[in-house]
mmCIF file of C-alpha atoms in Angstrom:
data_model
loop_
_atom_site.group_PDB
_atom_site.id
_atom_site.type_symbol
_atom_site.label_atom_id
_atom_site.label_comp_id
_atom_site.label_asym_id
_atom_site.label_seq_id
_atom_site.Cartn_x
_atom_site.Cartn_y
_atom_site.Cartn_z
ATOM 1 C CA MET A 1143 21.256 0.450 43.670
ATOM 2 C CA ALA A 1144 17.807 -0.492 42.316
ATOM 3 C CA ARG A 1145 17.047 -2.709 39.363
ATOM 4 C CA THR A 1146 14.984 -2.001 36.240
ATOM 5 C CA PRO A 1147 12.372 -4.543 35.068
ATOM 6 C CA ASN A 1148 14.965 -5.733 32.529
ATOM 7 C CA GLY A 1149 17.653 -6.245 35.123
ATOM 8 C CA GLY A 1150 19.593 -3.028 34.559
ATOM 9 C CA ALA A 1151 20.863 -0.942 37.415
ATOM 10 C CA ILE A 1152 19.425 2.460 38.289
ATOM 11 C CA ALA A 1153 21.327 4.942 40.365
ATOM 12 C CA SER A 1154 19.830 5.454 43.831
ATOM 13 C CA SER A 1155 18.960 9.078 43.125
ATOM 14 C CA ASP A 1156 17.175 8.121 39.869
ATOM 15 C CA ALA A 1157 15.321 5.259 41.552
ATOM 16 C CA ALA A 1158 14.144 7.614 44.262
ATOM 17 C CA ALA A 1159 12.944 10.089 41.644
ATOM 18 C CA LEU A 1160 10.893 7.453 39.881
ATOM 19 C CA GLY A 1161 9.737 5.760 43.045
ATOM 20 C CA LYS A 1162 6.877 3.303 42.624
ATOM 21 C CA ASP A 1163 6.363 4.485 39.027
ATOM 22 C CA GLU A 1164 9.534 2.694 37.971
ATOM 23 C CA LEU A 1165 7.624 -0.556 37.382
ATOM 24 C CA PHE A 1166 4.914 1.275 35.430
ATOM 25 C CA TRP A 1167 7.333 2.915 33.006
ATOM 26 C CA GLY A 1168 9.385 -0.245 32.660
ATOM 27 C CA ALA A 1169 6.271 -2.219 31.758
ATOM 28 C CA LEU A 1170 5.032 0.482 29.363
ATOM 29 C CA PHE A 1171 8.244 0.272 27.329
ATOM 30 C CA ARG A 1172 8.643 -3.502 27.583
ATOM 31 C CA GLY A 1173 8.336 -3.829 23.800
ATOM 32 C CA LEU A 1174 11.194 -1.410 23.102
ATOM 33 C CA ASN A 1175 13.909 -3.038 20.994
ATOM 34 C CA ARG A 1176 17.009 -1.478 22.507
ATOM 35 C CA GLY A 1177 19.258 -3.268 20.054
ATOM 36 C CA GLY A 1178 17.268 -2.059 17.081
ATOM 37 C CA SER A 1179 17.353 1.149 15.134
ATOM 38 C CA PHE A 1180 15.112 4.215 15.266
ATOM 39 C CA LEU A 1181 14.914 4.267 19.075
ATOM 40 C CA GLN A 1182 13.437 7.771 19.022
ATOM 41 C CA LEU A 1183 10.640 6.577 16.741
ATOM 42 C CA GLN A 1184 9.973 3.525 18.931
ATOM 43 C CA ILE A 1185 9.742 5.692 22.053
ATOM 44 C CA ARG A 1186 7.380 8.154 20.358
ATOM 45 C CA GLN A 1187 5.144 5.379 19.052
ATOM 46 C CA ILE A 1188 4.853 3.737 22.467
ATOM 47 C CA ILE A 1189 3.982 7.057 24.156
ATOM 48 C CA VAL A 1190 1.432 8.017 21.481
ATOM 49 C CA THR A 1191 -0.237 4.605 21.700
ATOM 50 C CA ALA A 1192 -0.398 4.854 25.499
ATOM 51 C CA ILE A 1193 -1.976 8.332 25.247
ATOM 52 C CA GLU A 1194 -4.557 7.191 22.700
ATOM 53 C CA ASP A 1195 -5.642 4.121 24.666
ATOM 54 C CA GLY A 1196 -5.842 6.031 27.952
ATOM 55 C CA ARG A 1197 -2.887 4.544 29.816
ATOM 56 C CA LEU A 1198 -1.323 8.020 29.921
ATOM 57 C CA PRO A 1199 -4.203 10.327 30.871
ATOM 58 C CA LEU A 1200 -4.443 14.040 30.142
ATOM 59 C CA GLY A 1201 -2.187 16.116 32.380
ATOM 60 C CA MET A 1202 -0.048 13.198 33.564
ATOM 61 C CA LYS A 1203 3.565 14.146 34.297
ATOM 62 C CA MET A 1204 6.154 12.288 32.260
ATOM 63 C CA PRO A 1205 9.438 11.106 33.805
ATOM 64 C CA SER A 1206 12.384 13.405 33.338
ATOM 65 C CA SER A 1207 14.513 12.662 30.304
ATOM 66 C CA ARG A 1208 17.322 11.497 32.610
ATOM 67 C CA ASP A 1209 15.063 9.119 34.551
ATOM 68 C CA LEU A 1210 13.443 7.602 31.465
ATOM 69 C CA ALA A 1211 16.796 7.212 29.735
ATOM 70 C CA THR A 1212 18.087 5.330 32.766
ATOM 71 C CA VAL A 1213 15.095 2.973 32.824
ATOM 72 C CA LEU A 1214 15.303 2.322 29.097
ATOM 73 C CA LYS A 1215 19.100 2.122 29.031
ATOM 74 C CA VAL A 1216 19.351 4.564 26.148
ATOM 75 C CA SER A 1217 21.116 7.887 25.819
ATOM 76 C CA ARG A 1218 19.452 10.919 27.377
ATOM 77 C CA ASN A 1219 19.599 12.757 24.042
ATOM 78 C CA THR A 1220 17.441 10.042 22.503
ATOM 79 C CA VAL A 1221 14.681 10.675 25.040
ATOM 80 C CA VAL A 1222 15.054 14.463 24.823
ATOM 81 C CA ILE A 1223 14.641 14.415 21.047
ATOM 82 C CA ALA A 1224 11.645 12.051 21.308
ATOM 83 C CA TYR A 1225 10.007 14.336 23.899
ATOM 84 C CA GLU A 1226 10.607 17.462 21.809
ATOM 85 C CA GLN A 1227 9.095 15.868 18.730
ATOM 86 C CA LEU A 1228 6.044 14.820 20.751
ATOM 87 C CA VAL A 1229 5.728 18.430 21.904
ATOM 88 C CA ASP A 1230 5.834 19.570 18.276
ATOM 89 C CA GLN A 1231 3.091 17.043 17.500
ATOM 90 C CA ASN A 1232 0.958 18.278 20.453
ATOM 91 C CA PHE A 1233 1.051 14.981 22.329
ATOM 92 C CA LEU A 1234 3.112 16.480 25.157
ATOM 93 C CA VAL A 1235 3.452 19.970 26.562
ATOM 94 C CA SER A 1236 6.626 21.357 28.132
ATOM 95 C CA ARG A 1237 6.301 23.524 31.225
ATOM 96 C CA GLN A 1238 9.303 25.533 32.315
ATOM 97 C CA ARG A 1239 10.975 24.188 35.447
ATOM 98 C CA SER A 1240 8.238 21.538 35.753
ATOM 99 C CA GLY A 1241 8.885 19.019 32.979
ATOM 100 C CA TYR A 1242 6.754 17.329 30.315
ATOM 101 C CA PHE A 1243 3.050 16.581 30.633
ATOM 102 C CA VAL A 1244 0.505 14.688 28.506
ATOM 103 C CA ALA A 1245 -1.353 17.179 26.304
ATOM 104 C CA GLY A 1246 -4.401 16.938 24.009
ATOM 105 C CA LEU A 1247 -8.135 16.767 24.526
ATOM 106 C CA PRO A 1248 -9.840 14.241 26.790
ATOM 107 C CA LYS A 1249 -11.568 11.439 24.878
ATOM 108 C CA LYS A 1250 -15.083 12.492 25.930
ATOM 109 C CA PHE A 1251 -14.592 16.159 25.131
ATOM 110 C CA ALA A 1252 -17.141 16.258 22.293
ATOM 111 C CA THR A 1253 -19.928 14.536 24.188
ATOM 112 C CA GLU A 1254 -19.377 16.712 27.262
ATOM 113 C CA THR A 1255 -19.492 20.016 25.375
ATOM 114 C CA PRO A 1256 -22.777 21.908 25.930
ATOM 115 C CA GLY A 1257 -24.905 22.244 22.829
ATOM 116 C CA LEU A 1258 -23.491 19.184 21.042
ATOM 117 C CA ALA A 1259 -25.817 16.224 20.764
ATOM 118 C CA GLU A 1260 -24.465 12.746 21.426
ATOM 119 C CA VAL A 1261 -23.393 10.949 18.261
ATOM 120 C CA THR A 1262 -25.876 8.303 17.168
ATOM 121 C CA SER A 1263 -25.033 5.482 14.789
ATOM 122 C CA ARG A 1264 -27.477 5.047 11.920
ATOM 123 C CA GLY A 1265 -28.028 1.526 10.690
ATOM 124 C CA ASP A 1266 -27.797 0.011 7.247
ATOM 125 C CA GLU A 1267 -31.410 0.778 6.404
ATOM 126 C CA HIS A 1268 -30.690 4.523 6.653
ATOM 127 C CA TRP A 1269 -27.998 4.340 3.954
ATOM 128 C CA ALA A 1270 -29.123 1.489 1.679
ATOM 129 C CA ASP A 1271 -31.262 3.621 -0.656
ATOM 130 C CA ARG A 1272 -28.583 6.308 -0.917
ATOM 131 C CA PHE A 1273 -25.819 4.118 -2.362
ATOM 132 C CA ALA A 1274 -25.258 4.404 -6.109
ATOM 133 C CA VAL A 1275 -23.266 1.141 -6.007
ATOM 134 C CA ARG A 1276 -22.748 -1.496 -3.336
ATOM 135 C CA PRO A 1277 -19.133 -2.724 -3.658
ATOM 136 C CA SER A 1278 -19.289 -4.763 -0.449
ATOM 137 C CA ALA A 1279 -21.955 -6.986 -2.020
ATOM 138 C CA HIS A 1280 -19.633 -8.117 -4.815
ATOM 139 C CA ARG A 1281 -18.194 -11.612 -4.689
ATOM 140 C CA ASN A 1282 -14.540 -11.385 -3.742
ATOM 141 C CA ILE A 1283 -11.596 -13.242 -2.282
ATOM 142 C CA VAL A 1284 -11.084 -13.142 1.480
ATOM 143 C CA LYS A 1285 -7.507 -13.257 2.755
ATOM 144 C CA PRO A 1286 -7.190 -14.136 6.467
ATOM 145 C CA LEU A 1287 -5.137 -11.613 8.405
ATOM 146 C CA ASP A 1288 -3.271 -14.385 10.231
ATOM 147 C CA TRP A 1289 -2.259 -16.204 7.029
ATOM 148 C CA GLN A 1290 1.379 -16.416 8.116
ATOM 149 C CA THR A 1291 0.441 -18.682 11.037
ATOM 150 C CA HIS A 1292 -1.151 -21.303 8.771
ATOM 151 C CA PRO A 1293 0.896 -24.486 8.176
ATOM 152 C CA TYR A 1294 0.343 -24.141 4.406
ATOM 153 C CA PRO A 1295 -0.315 -20.442 3.706
ATOM 154 C CA PHE A 1296 -1.487 -20.546 0.091
ATOM 155 C CA ILE A 1297 -2.219 -16.813 0.026
ATOM 156 C CA PHE A 1298 -1.858 -15.004 -3.264
ATOM 157 C CA GLY A 1299 0.121 -11.804 -3.695
ATOM 158 C CA GLN A 1300 2.170 -11.647 -0.484
ATOM 159 C CA PHE A 1301 5.902 -11.080 -0.343
ATOM 160 C CA ASP A 1302 8.742 -12.802 1.488
ATOM 161 C CA PRO A 1303 10.272 -10.326 3.977
ATOM 162 C CA SER A 1304 13.583 -12.183 3.829
ATOM 163 C CA LEU A 1305 13.907 -11.279 0.139
ATOM 164 C CA PHE A 1306 13.144 -7.576 0.540
ATOM 165 C CA PRO A 1307 16.221 -5.476 -0.407
ATOM 166 C CA THR A 1308 16.417 -3.809 2.987
ATOM 167 C CA ASN A 1309 19.873 -2.269 2.628
ATOM 168 C CA ASP A 1310 19.206 -0.943 -0.865
ATOM 169 C CA TRP A 1311 15.852 0.424 0.261
ATOM 170 C CA ARG A 1312 17.455 2.177 3.233
ATOM 171 C CA GLU A 1313 20.094 3.773 1.011
ATOM 172 C CA SER A 1314 17.447 4.889 -1.483
ATOM 173 C CA ALA A 1315 15.349 6.386 1.294
ATOM 174 C CA ARG A 1316 18.367 8.221 2.694
ATOM 175 C CA ALA A 1317 19.192 9.643 -0.732
ATOM 176 C CA ALA A 1318 15.572 10.673 -1.326
ATOM 177 C CA LEU A 1319 15.538 12.610 1.946
ATOM 178 C CA SER A 1320 18.375 14.923 0.990
ATOM 179 C CA VAL A 1321 17.379 18.565 0.612
ATOM 180 C CA PRO A 1322 17.831 18.699 -3.199
ATOM 181 C CA GLU A 1323 15.779 15.519 -3.662
ATOM 182 C CA ILE A 1324 12.998 16.731 -1.369
ATOM 183 C CA ASN A 1325 12.783 19.876 -3.478
ATOM 184 C CA ASN A 1326 12.306 17.610 -6.502
ATOM 185 C CA TRP A 1327 9.621 15.180 -5.274
ATOM 186 C CA ALA A 1328 7.757 17.261 -2.681
ATOM 187 C CA ARG A 1329 6.623 19.941 -5.118
ATOM 188 C CA ASP A 1330 3.249 19.730 -6.855
ATOM 189 C CA LEU A 1331 3.767 18.079 -10.239
ATOM 190 C CA ILE A 1332 0.035 18.576 -10.995
ATOM 191 C CA ASP A 1333 -0.669 15.972 -13.711
ATOM 192 C CA GLY A 1334 2.943 14.833 -14.093
ATOM 193 C CA ASP A 1335 4.857 11.928 -12.580
ATOM 194 C CA ASP A 1336 8.340 11.914 -11.095
ATOM 195 C CA PRO A 1337 10.548 12.106 -14.218
ATOM 196 C CA ALA A 1338 13.295 10.038 -12.580
ATOM 197 C CA LEU A 1339 10.855 7.226 -11.834
ATOM 198 C CA ILE A 1340 9.471 7.296 -15.381
ATOM 199 C CA GLU A 1341 13.039 7.186 -16.693
ATOM 200 C CA GLN A 1342 13.840 4.100 -14.628
ATOM 201 C CA LEU A 1343 10.741 2.346 -15.965
ATOM 202 C CA GLN A 1344 11.844 3.215 -19.499
ATOM 203 C CA LEU A 1345 15.441 2.068 -18.961
ATOM 204 C CA GLN A 1346 15.233 -0.771 -16.439
ATOM 205 C CA VAL A 1347 11.771 -2.328 -16.280
ATOM 206 C CA LEU A 1348 9.912 -2.082 -19.577
ATOM 207 C CA PRO A 1349 12.796 -3.075 -21.920
ATOM 208 C CA ARG A 1350 13.068 -6.404 -20.109
ATOM 209 C CA ARG A 1351 9.498 -7.071 -21.230
ATOM 210 C CA GLY A 1352 10.254 -5.960 -24.772
ATOM 211 C CA ILE A 1353 8.306 -2.705 -24.379
ATOM 212 C CA HIS A 1354 9.654 0.653 -25.508
ATOM 213 C CA ALA A 1355 7.601 3.703 -24.602
ATOM 214 C CA ARG A 1356 7.995 7.458 -24.525
ATOM 215 C CA ALA A 1357 7.560 9.387 -21.287
ATOM 216 C CA ASP A 1358 4.154 10.657 -22.428
ATOM 217 C CA GLU A 1359 2.990 7.049 -22.870
ATOM 218 C CA ILE A 1360 3.574 6.076 -19.213
ATOM 219 C CA MET A 1361 1.557 7.022 -16.137
ATOM 220 C CA MET A 1362 2.193 5.986 -12.534
ATOM 221 C CA THR A 1363 -0.715 4.670 -10.463
ATOM 222 C CA ILE A 1364 -1.339 3.609 -6.881
ATOM 223 C CA GLY A 1365 -1.111 -0.076 -7.707
ATOM 224 C CA ALA A 1366 -2.616 -2.136 -10.523
ATOM 225 C CA GLN A 1367 -6.186 -1.896 -9.209
ATOM 226 C CA HIS A 1368 -5.996 1.895 -9.387
ATOM 227 C CA ALA A 1369 -4.793 1.563 -12.981
ATOM 228 C CA LEU A 1370 -7.740 -0.698 -13.840
ATOM 229 C CA TYR A 1371 -10.192 1.701 -12.209
ATOM 230 C CA LEU A 1372 -8.828 4.672 -14.159
ATOM 231 C CA ILE A 1373 -9.012 2.749 -17.442
ATOM 232 C CA ALA A 1374 -12.535 1.549 -16.670
ATOM 233 C CA THR A 1375 -13.708 5.057 -15.795
ATOM 234 C CA LEU A 1376 -12.249 6.381 -19.043
ATOM 235 C CA PHE A 1377 -13.703 3.756 -21.388
ATOM 236 C CA ILE A 1378 -16.848 2.308 -19.785
ATOM 237 C CA ASN A 1379 -20.370 3.699 -19.649
ATOM 238 C CA GLY A 1380 -23.643 1.979 -18.837
ATOM 239 C CA GLN A 1381 -23.860 0.306 -22.266
ATOM 240 C CA THR A 1382 -20.218 -0.683 -22.822
ATOM 241 C CA LYS A 1383 -19.694 -4.405 -23.355
ATOM 242 C CA VAL A 1384 -16.719 -5.563 -21.323
ATOM 243 C CA GLY A 1385 -15.189 -9.033 -21.493
ATOM 244 C CA ILE A 1386 -13.272 -10.686 -18.676
ATOM 245 C CA GLU A 1387 -11.662 -14.100 -18.475
ATOM 246 C CA GLU A 1388 -13.742 -16.807 -16.806
ATOM 247 C CA PRO A 1389 -12.355 -17.767 -14.400
ATOM 248 C CA GLY A 1390 -10.658 -14.431 -13.907
ATOM 249 C CA TYR A 1391 -9.443 -11.760 -11.520
ATOM 250 C CA PRO A 1392 -12.312 -10.892 -9.109
ATOM 251 C CA ASP A 1393 -11.171 -7.322 -8.431
ATOM 252 C CA ALA A 1394 -11.127 -6.470 -12.146
ATOM 253 C CA ARG A 1395 -14.593 -7.980 -12.598
ATOM 254 C CA ASN A 1396 -15.963 -5.972 -9.668
ATOM 255 C CA ILE A 1397 -14.435 -2.718 -10.967
ATOM 256 C CA PHE A 1398 -16.069 -3.221 -14.354
ATOM 257 C CA ARG A 1399 -19.434 -4.208 -12.849
ATOM 258 C CA MET A 1400 -19.584 -0.995 -10.861
ATOM 259 C CA LEU A 1401 -19.670 0.905 -14.166
ATOM 260 C CA THR A 1402 -21.732 -1.368 -16.433
ATOM 261 C CA PRO A 1403 -23.991 -4.403 -16.073
ATOM 262 C CA ASN A 1404 -22.804 -5.585 -19.480
ATOM 263 C CA VAL A 1405 -19.820 -7.660 -18.306
ATOM 264 C CA VAL A 1406 -19.511 -10.961 -20.195
ATOM 265 C CA PRO A 1407 -17.333 -14.027 -19.458
ATOM 266 C CA LEU A 1408 -14.608 -14.920 -21.960
ATOM 267 C CA SER A 1409 -13.614 -18.546 -22.439
ATOM 268 C CA VAL A 1410 -10.248 -19.795 -21.175
ATOM 269 C CA ASP A 1411 -8.607 -23.048 -22.269
ATOM 270 C CA GLY A 1412 -5.191 -24.644 -21.896
ATOM 271 C CA GLU A 1413 -3.586 -21.769 -23.812
ATOM 272 C CA GLY A 1414 -5.317 -18.899 -22.047
ATOM 273 C CA LEU A 1415 -8.077 -16.622 -23.305
ATOM 274 C CA VAL A 1416 -9.877 -17.805 -26.440
ATOM 275 C CA PRO A 1417 -10.244 -14.962 -29.015
ATOM 276 C CA ASP A 1418 -13.637 -16.117 -30.283
ATOM 277 C CA ALA A 1419 -16.713 -14.212 -31.511
ATOM 278 C CA THR A 1420 -17.658 -13.201 -27.957
ATOM 279 C CA PHE A 1421 -14.230 -11.623 -27.506
ATOM 280 C CA GLN A 1422 -14.509 -9.755 -30.808
ATOM 281 C CA SER A 1423 -17.925 -8.360 -29.841
ATOM 282 C CA CYS A 1424 -16.523 -6.587 -26.770
ATOM 283 C CA ALA A 1425 -15.535 -2.940 -26.676
ATOM 284 C CA LEU A 1426 -12.962 -3.692 -23.978
ATOM 285 C CA ALA A 1427 -11.450 -6.986 -22.812
ATOM 286 C CA TYR A 1428 -9.310 -7.798 -19.783
ATOM 287 C CA VAL A 1429 -6.504 -10.318 -20.379
ATOM 288 C CA THR A 1430 -3.771 -11.894 -18.226
ATOM 289 C CA ALA A 1431 -1.626 -13.438 -20.968
ATOM 290 C CA SER A 1432 1.696 -14.000 -19.174
ATOM 291 C CA HIS A 1433 0.196 -15.835 -16.194
ATOM 292 C CA GLN A 1434 -3.560 -16.335 -16.401
ATOM 293 C CA CYS A 1435 -5.335 -15.538 -13.170
ATOM 294 C CA PRO A 1436 -6.138 -17.946 -11.541
ATOM 295 C CA THR A 1437 -5.305 -20.988 -13.744
ATOM 296 C CA ALA A 1438 -1.601 -19.980 -14.121
ATOM 297 C CA VAL A 1439 -1.710 -20.813 -17.862
ATOM 298 C CA THR A 1440 0.910 -19.022 -19.969
ATOM 299 C CA MET A 1441 -0.434 -17.980 -23.362
ATOM 300 C CA PRO A 1442 1.834 -19.287 -26.149
ATOM 301 C CA LEU A 1443 3.050 -17.009 -28.913
ATOM 302 C CA PRO A 1444 0.677 -18.235 -31.673
ATOM 303 C CA ARG A 1445 -2.348 -17.582 -29.431
ATOM 304 C CA ARG A 1446 -1.045 -14.107 -28.626
ATOM 305 C CA VAL A 1447 -0.743 -13.283 -32.316
ATOM 306 C CA GLU A 1448 -4.226 -14.704 -32.936
ATOM 307 C CA LEU A 1449 -5.685 -12.630 -30.112
ATOM 308 C CA LEU A 1450 -4.134 -9.413 -31.427
ATOM 309 C CA LYS A 1451 -5.489 -10.089 -34.921
ATOM 310 C CA ALA A 1452 -8.977 -10.673 -33.472
ATOM 311 C CA ALA A 1453 -8.716 -7.470 -31.410
ATOM 312 C CA ALA A 1454 -7.725 -5.462 -34.488
ATOM 313 C CA ALA A 1455 -10.570 -6.983 -36.526
ATOM 314 C CA GLY A 1456 -13.152 -6.227 -33.842
ATOM 315 C CA ASP A 1457 -11.583 -2.934 -32.698
ATOM 316 C CA VAL A 1458 -11.350 -4.296 -29.163
ATOM 317 C CA VAL A 1459 -9.408 -2.350 -26.529
ATOM 318 C CA VAL A 1460 -7.285 -4.972 -24.770
ATOM 319 C CA VAL A 1461 -6.276 -4.321 -21.151
ATOM 320 C CA GLU A 1462 -3.219 -6.496 -20.542
ATOM 321 C CA ASP A 1463 -2.508 -7.044 -16.845
ATOM 322 C CA ASP A 1464 1.092 -8.287 -16.639
ATOM 323 C CA TYR A 1465 0.923 -8.585 -12.866
ATOM 324 C CA GLU A 1466 3.534 -11.350 -12.503
ATOM 325 C CA GLY A 1467 5.455 -11.128 -15.744
ATOM 326 C CA GLU A 1468 8.819 -10.414 -14.139
ATOM 327 C CA LEU A 1469 8.527 -13.327 -11.712
ATOM 328 C CA MET A 1470 7.667 -16.089 -14.181
ATOM 329 C CA PRO A 1471 10.851 -17.577 -15.709
ATOM 330 C CA GLU A 1472 8.955 -19.496 -18.387
ATOM 331 C CA THR A 1473 7.654 -16.230 -19.839
ATOM 332 C CA ALA A 1474 11.089 -14.642 -20.243
ATOM 333 C CA THR A 1475 11.150 -15.420 -23.969
ATOM 334 C CA LEU A 1476 7.451 -14.693 -24.530
ATOM 335 C CA PRO A 1477 6.776 -11.026 -25.328
ATOM 336 C CA PRO A 1478 3.744 -9.315 -23.756
ATOM 337 C CA LEU A 1479 0.825 -8.451 -26.005
ATOM 338 C CA LYS A 1480 1.850 -4.791 -25.763
ATOM 339 C CA SER A 1481 5.239 -5.458 -27.369
ATOM 340 C CA LEU A 1482 3.547 -7.274 -30.289
ATOM 341 C CA ASP A 1483 0.732 -4.765 -30.790
ATOM 342 C CA ARG A 1484 0.883 -2.907 -34.104
ATOM 343 C CA ALA A 1485 -2.677 -1.540 -34.073
ATOM 344 C CA SER A 1486 -2.397 0.444 -30.798
ATOM 345 C CA ASN A 1487 -5.173 -1.598 -29.192
ATOM 346 C CA VAL A 1488 -3.332 -2.743 -26.048
ATOM 347 C CA LEU A 1489 -3.222 -0.876 -22.738
ATOM 348 C CA TYR A 1490 -0.485 -2.398 -20.585
ATOM 349 C CA VAL A 1491 -0.881 -2.470 -16.796
ATOM 350 C CA GLY A 1492 2.203 -3.252 -14.731
ATOM 351 C CA SER A 1493 2.929 -3.380 -11.025
ATOM 352 C CA LEU A 1494 5.895 -3.491 -8.675
ATOM 353 C CA SER A 1495 3.779 -5.105 -5.953
ATOM 354 C CA LYS A 1496 4.928 -8.674 -6.623
ATOM 355 C CA ALA A 1497 8.552 -7.855 -7.393
ATOM 356 C CA LEU A 1498 9.072 -5.479 -4.454
ATOM 357 C CA ALA A 1499 6.213 -5.233 -1.928
ATOM 358 C CA PRO A 1500 2.408 -5.089 -2.236
ATOM 359 C CA GLY A 1501 2.112 -2.517 0.538
ATOM 360 C CA LEU A 1502 3.921 0.110 -1.544
ATOM 361 C CA ARG A 1503 1.003 0.231 -4.029
ATOM 362 C CA LEU A 1504 3.131 1.185 -7.018
ATOM 363 C CA GLY A 1505 1.774 0.490 -10.498
ATOM 364 C CA TYR A 1506 1.772 2.012 -13.960
ATOM 365 C CA VAL A 1507 -0.034 2.107 -17.285
ATOM 366 C CA VAL A 1508 1.638 2.085 -20.697
ATOM 367 C CA ALA A 1509 -0.750 3.291 -23.388
ATOM 368 C CA PRO A 1510 -0.890 5.492 -26.481
ATOM 369 C CA ALA A 1511 -0.300 9.132 -25.569
ATOM 370 C CA PRO A 1512 -3.936 10.237 -26.166
ATOM 371 C CA VAL A 1513 -5.097 7.659 -23.603
#
């Protein structure tokens, strides 16, 4: 009997079949979590990565499904299914009576093809005069990628994996992948949103914030920033005066500045945004009333009423970003501006990024139906 790199036994016939390649394949799959789920997916990902970085070159013969299953200590069916899916995805090719081989084009195919010039990289000076806007030049917040390794990771907007509803999410995903459900969400809804998702916002999310809206007053977006960009594109031209809290949310400021140079700072005090003459002179104003970004001030009820009166008097479109409303216990009894608005001046932007996961990029806008 031979031994695998992880200490498992391989039958003599299997060890002879693998020969000196046994160590190679054992090392290639060292990161495989045999006790975890989705073994087929793990195997496919490892093989695809090895093909893309050149460790499995074009034409290389893969181990038989029996041999690889023995090395990995998984069922043979698991490897067979992984191989067949890689064939369907054109990463492997199956040859009758010969086995599986690495498929695809060699990495240097394009540069070695007659008649195709070698790709040349043009520098910044070639493109600078062609840009209509230069978003990368805007002042913004930088979040280090290794923030979790810091002793005190004061990074805004990240979630705690231990709190993610893994079991509920898995059950929801399983239900969504049934044939009837796929027929519902995979079709082209054109300019409509998933009616079931809109219904859940109407029944479960918005009422907790004191907001009642019809289906035609809600639109799903790819996160809150997408919502802000759509609103800005709809309302802002080169002359529009836009107000934003100072200090305020950098991404909102940058979105507005891409569309107009007329972005003015709005004063913030210990009760949040101050609805002064500057605020009333704006065509559109961005407000974080429930949890001011970045001072964390919660706007009290009298100030909210005062702000709405000033907005109505000046005909100001108020964009209320309630990005953390559901997470702030002290705001539970304080209604959002949208729920107090009687003049239809407030556009409400919500997000599930903080309550669920930022990577899902799931946001929404609640606004009058014409908007």
